[in-house]
Short mmCIF file of C-alpha atoms in Angstrom, two decimals:
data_model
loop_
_atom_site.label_atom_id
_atom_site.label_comp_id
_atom_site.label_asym_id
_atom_site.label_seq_id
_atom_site.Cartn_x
_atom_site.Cartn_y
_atom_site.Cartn_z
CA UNK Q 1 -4.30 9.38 25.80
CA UNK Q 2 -1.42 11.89 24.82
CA UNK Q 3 1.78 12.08 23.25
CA UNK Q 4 4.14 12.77 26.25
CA UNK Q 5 7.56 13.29 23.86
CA UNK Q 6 10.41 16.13 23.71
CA UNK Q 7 9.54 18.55 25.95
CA UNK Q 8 11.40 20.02 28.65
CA UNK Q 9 9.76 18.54 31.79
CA UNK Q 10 7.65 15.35 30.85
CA UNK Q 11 5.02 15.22 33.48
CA UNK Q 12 5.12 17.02 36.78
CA UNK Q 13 2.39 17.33 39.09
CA UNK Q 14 1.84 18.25 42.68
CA UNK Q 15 -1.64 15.97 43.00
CA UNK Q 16 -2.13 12.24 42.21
CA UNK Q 17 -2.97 11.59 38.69
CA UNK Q 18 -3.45 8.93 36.54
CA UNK Q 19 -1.92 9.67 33.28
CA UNK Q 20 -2.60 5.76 31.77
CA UNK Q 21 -2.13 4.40 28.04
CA UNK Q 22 0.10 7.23 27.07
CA UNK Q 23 2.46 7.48 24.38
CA UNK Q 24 5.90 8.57 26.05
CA UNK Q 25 8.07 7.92 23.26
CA UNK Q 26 9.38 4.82 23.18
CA UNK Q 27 8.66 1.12 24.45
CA UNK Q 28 10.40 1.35 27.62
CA UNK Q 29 7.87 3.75 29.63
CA UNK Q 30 8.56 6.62 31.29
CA UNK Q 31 12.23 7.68 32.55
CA UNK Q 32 13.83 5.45 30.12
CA UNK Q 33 16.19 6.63 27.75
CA UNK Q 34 14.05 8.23 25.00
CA UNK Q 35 11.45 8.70 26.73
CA UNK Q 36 9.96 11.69 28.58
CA UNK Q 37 9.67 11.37 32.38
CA UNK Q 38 7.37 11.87 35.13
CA UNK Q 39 8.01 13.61 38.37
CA UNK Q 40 5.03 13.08 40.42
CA UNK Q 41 3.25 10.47 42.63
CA UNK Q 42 1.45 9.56 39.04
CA UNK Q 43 0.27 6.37 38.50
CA UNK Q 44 1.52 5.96 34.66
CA UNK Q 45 1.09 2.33 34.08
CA UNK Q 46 0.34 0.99 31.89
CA UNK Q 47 1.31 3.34 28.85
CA UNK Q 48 1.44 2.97 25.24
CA UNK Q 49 3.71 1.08 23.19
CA UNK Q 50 4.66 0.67 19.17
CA UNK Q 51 4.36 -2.85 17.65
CA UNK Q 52 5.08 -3.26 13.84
CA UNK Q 53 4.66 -6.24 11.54
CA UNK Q 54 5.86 -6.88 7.63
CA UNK Q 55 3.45 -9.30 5.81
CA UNK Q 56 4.84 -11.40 3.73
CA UNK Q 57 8.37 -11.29 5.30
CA UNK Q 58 9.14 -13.27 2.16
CA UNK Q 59 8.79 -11.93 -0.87
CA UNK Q 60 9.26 -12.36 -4.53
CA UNK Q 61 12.29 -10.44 -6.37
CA UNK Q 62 11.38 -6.94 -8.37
CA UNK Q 63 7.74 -7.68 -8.23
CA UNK Q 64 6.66 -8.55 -4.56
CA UNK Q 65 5.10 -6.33 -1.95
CA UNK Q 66 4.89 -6.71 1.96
CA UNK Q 67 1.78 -4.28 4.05
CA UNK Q 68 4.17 -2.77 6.82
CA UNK Q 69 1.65 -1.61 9.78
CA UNK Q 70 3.24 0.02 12.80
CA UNK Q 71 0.29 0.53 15.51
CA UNK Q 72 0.10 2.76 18.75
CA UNK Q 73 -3.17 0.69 20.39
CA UNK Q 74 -1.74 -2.12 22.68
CA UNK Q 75 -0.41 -0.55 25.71
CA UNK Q 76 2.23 -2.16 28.09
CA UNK Q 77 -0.04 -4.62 29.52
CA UNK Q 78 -0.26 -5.97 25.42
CA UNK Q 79 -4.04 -4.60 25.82
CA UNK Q 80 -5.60 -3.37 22.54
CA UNK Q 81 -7.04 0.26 23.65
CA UNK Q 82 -8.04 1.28 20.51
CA UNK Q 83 -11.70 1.13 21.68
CA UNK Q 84 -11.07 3.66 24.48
CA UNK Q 85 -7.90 5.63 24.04
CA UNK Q 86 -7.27 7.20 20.64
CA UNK Q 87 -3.97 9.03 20.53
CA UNK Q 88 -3.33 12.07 18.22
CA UNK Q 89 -3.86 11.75 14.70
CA UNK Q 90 -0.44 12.53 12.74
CA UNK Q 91 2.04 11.53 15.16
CA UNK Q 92 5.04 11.42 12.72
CA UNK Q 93 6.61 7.69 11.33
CA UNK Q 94 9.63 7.08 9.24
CA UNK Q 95 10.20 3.87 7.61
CA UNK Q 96 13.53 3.02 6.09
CA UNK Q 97 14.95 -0.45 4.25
CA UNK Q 98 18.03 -2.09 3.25
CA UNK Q 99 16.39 -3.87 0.70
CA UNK Q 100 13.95 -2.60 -2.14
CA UNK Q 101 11.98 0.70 -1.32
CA UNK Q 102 9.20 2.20 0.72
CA UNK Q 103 6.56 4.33 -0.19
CA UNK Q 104 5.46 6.39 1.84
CA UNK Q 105 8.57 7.13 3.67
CA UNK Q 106 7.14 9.79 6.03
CA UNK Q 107 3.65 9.11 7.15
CA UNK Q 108 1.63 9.71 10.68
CA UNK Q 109 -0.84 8.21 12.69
CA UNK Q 110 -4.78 7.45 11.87
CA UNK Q 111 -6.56 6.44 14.58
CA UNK Q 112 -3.15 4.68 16.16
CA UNK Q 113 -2.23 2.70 12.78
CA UNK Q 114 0.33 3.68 10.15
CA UNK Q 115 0.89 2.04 7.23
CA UNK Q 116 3.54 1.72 4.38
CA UNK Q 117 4.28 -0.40 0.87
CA UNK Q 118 7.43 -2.15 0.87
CA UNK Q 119 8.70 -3.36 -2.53
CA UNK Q 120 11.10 -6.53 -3.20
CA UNK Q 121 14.19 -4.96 -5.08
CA UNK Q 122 16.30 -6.50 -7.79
CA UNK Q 123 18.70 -8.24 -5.88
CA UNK Q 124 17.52 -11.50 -3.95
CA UNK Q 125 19.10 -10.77 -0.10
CA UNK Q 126 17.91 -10.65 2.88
CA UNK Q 127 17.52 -7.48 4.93
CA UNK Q 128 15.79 -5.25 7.07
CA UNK Q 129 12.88 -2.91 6.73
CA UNK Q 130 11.85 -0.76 9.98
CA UNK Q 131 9.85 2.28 11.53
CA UNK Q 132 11.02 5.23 13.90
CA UNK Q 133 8.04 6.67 15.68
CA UNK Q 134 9.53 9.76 18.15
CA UNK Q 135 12.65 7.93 19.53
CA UNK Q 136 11.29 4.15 19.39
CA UNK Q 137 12.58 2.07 16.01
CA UNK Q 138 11.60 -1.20 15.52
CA UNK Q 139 12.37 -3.99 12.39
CA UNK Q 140 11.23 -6.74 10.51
CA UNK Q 141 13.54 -9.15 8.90
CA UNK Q 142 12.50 -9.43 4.99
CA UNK Q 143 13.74 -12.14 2.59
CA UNK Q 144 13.62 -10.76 -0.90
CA UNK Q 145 13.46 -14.72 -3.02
CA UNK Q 146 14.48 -14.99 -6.90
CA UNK Q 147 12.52 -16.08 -8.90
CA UNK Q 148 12.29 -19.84 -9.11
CA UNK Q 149 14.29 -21.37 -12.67
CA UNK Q 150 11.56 -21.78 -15.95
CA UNK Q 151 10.47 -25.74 -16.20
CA UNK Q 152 10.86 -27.18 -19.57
#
């Protein structure tokens, strides 16, 4: 239940181990690009991955809001582990947009989850808002509406 990211090695080890429903840093598991290795007879699988979701995708111009959540507890096999592995607290999330703003930009883990505010511009467009956790980003398509014409 670690963060396996940026270092020099990954994992190497000379006995069997079982390193399961870590975070490697990114989706694709071990050995892929972005994420650390592992250079053993380990059994690594499954490990953890990032899922993120914007709700409402559609929102209002200037005045709507969407709850981003990016969460680290459904491993590869799309099993919530939250009740028995709790990675580090803190592990560092950027959000970015193309359309309104975010606040907070720079957040971390709590107990897997990580949250964020996006908030509709003034422009009606559609566009992108997304999270970078280590070197895994993933996006949500957001549709920023006008406001609908006043009825006489």
């Amino acid at each position: 239940h670690n963060r396996i990211v940026d270092n020099t090695w990954g994992l190497v080890s000379d006995v069997a181990v079982s390193p399961l429903n870590n975070w490697w840093g990114c989706n694709a598991g071990p050995g892929a690009t972005g994420c650390n290795a592992v250079s053993s007879t380990a059994v690594y699988t499954p490990w953890l991955v990032l899922n993120f979701s914007a709700a409402p995708t559609t929102i209002p111009i200037n005045t709507g809001v969407s709850a981003l959540v990016a969460n680290l507890n459904f491993n590869s096999d799309t099993a919530n582990v939250s009740g028995t592995t709790v990675v580090p607290d803190n592990i560092p999330a950027v959000f970015t947009t193309t359309v309104g703003s975010v606040a907070p930009l720079n957040t971390g883990t709590i107990s897997g989850v990580i949250t964020s505010t996006l908030f509709a511009g003034s422009i009606a467009d559609v566009g992108d808002v997304s999270v970078t956790v280590d070197h895994q980003t993933l996006s949500q398509t957001i549709n920023i509406e006008p406001l609908p014409a006043p009825t006489v």
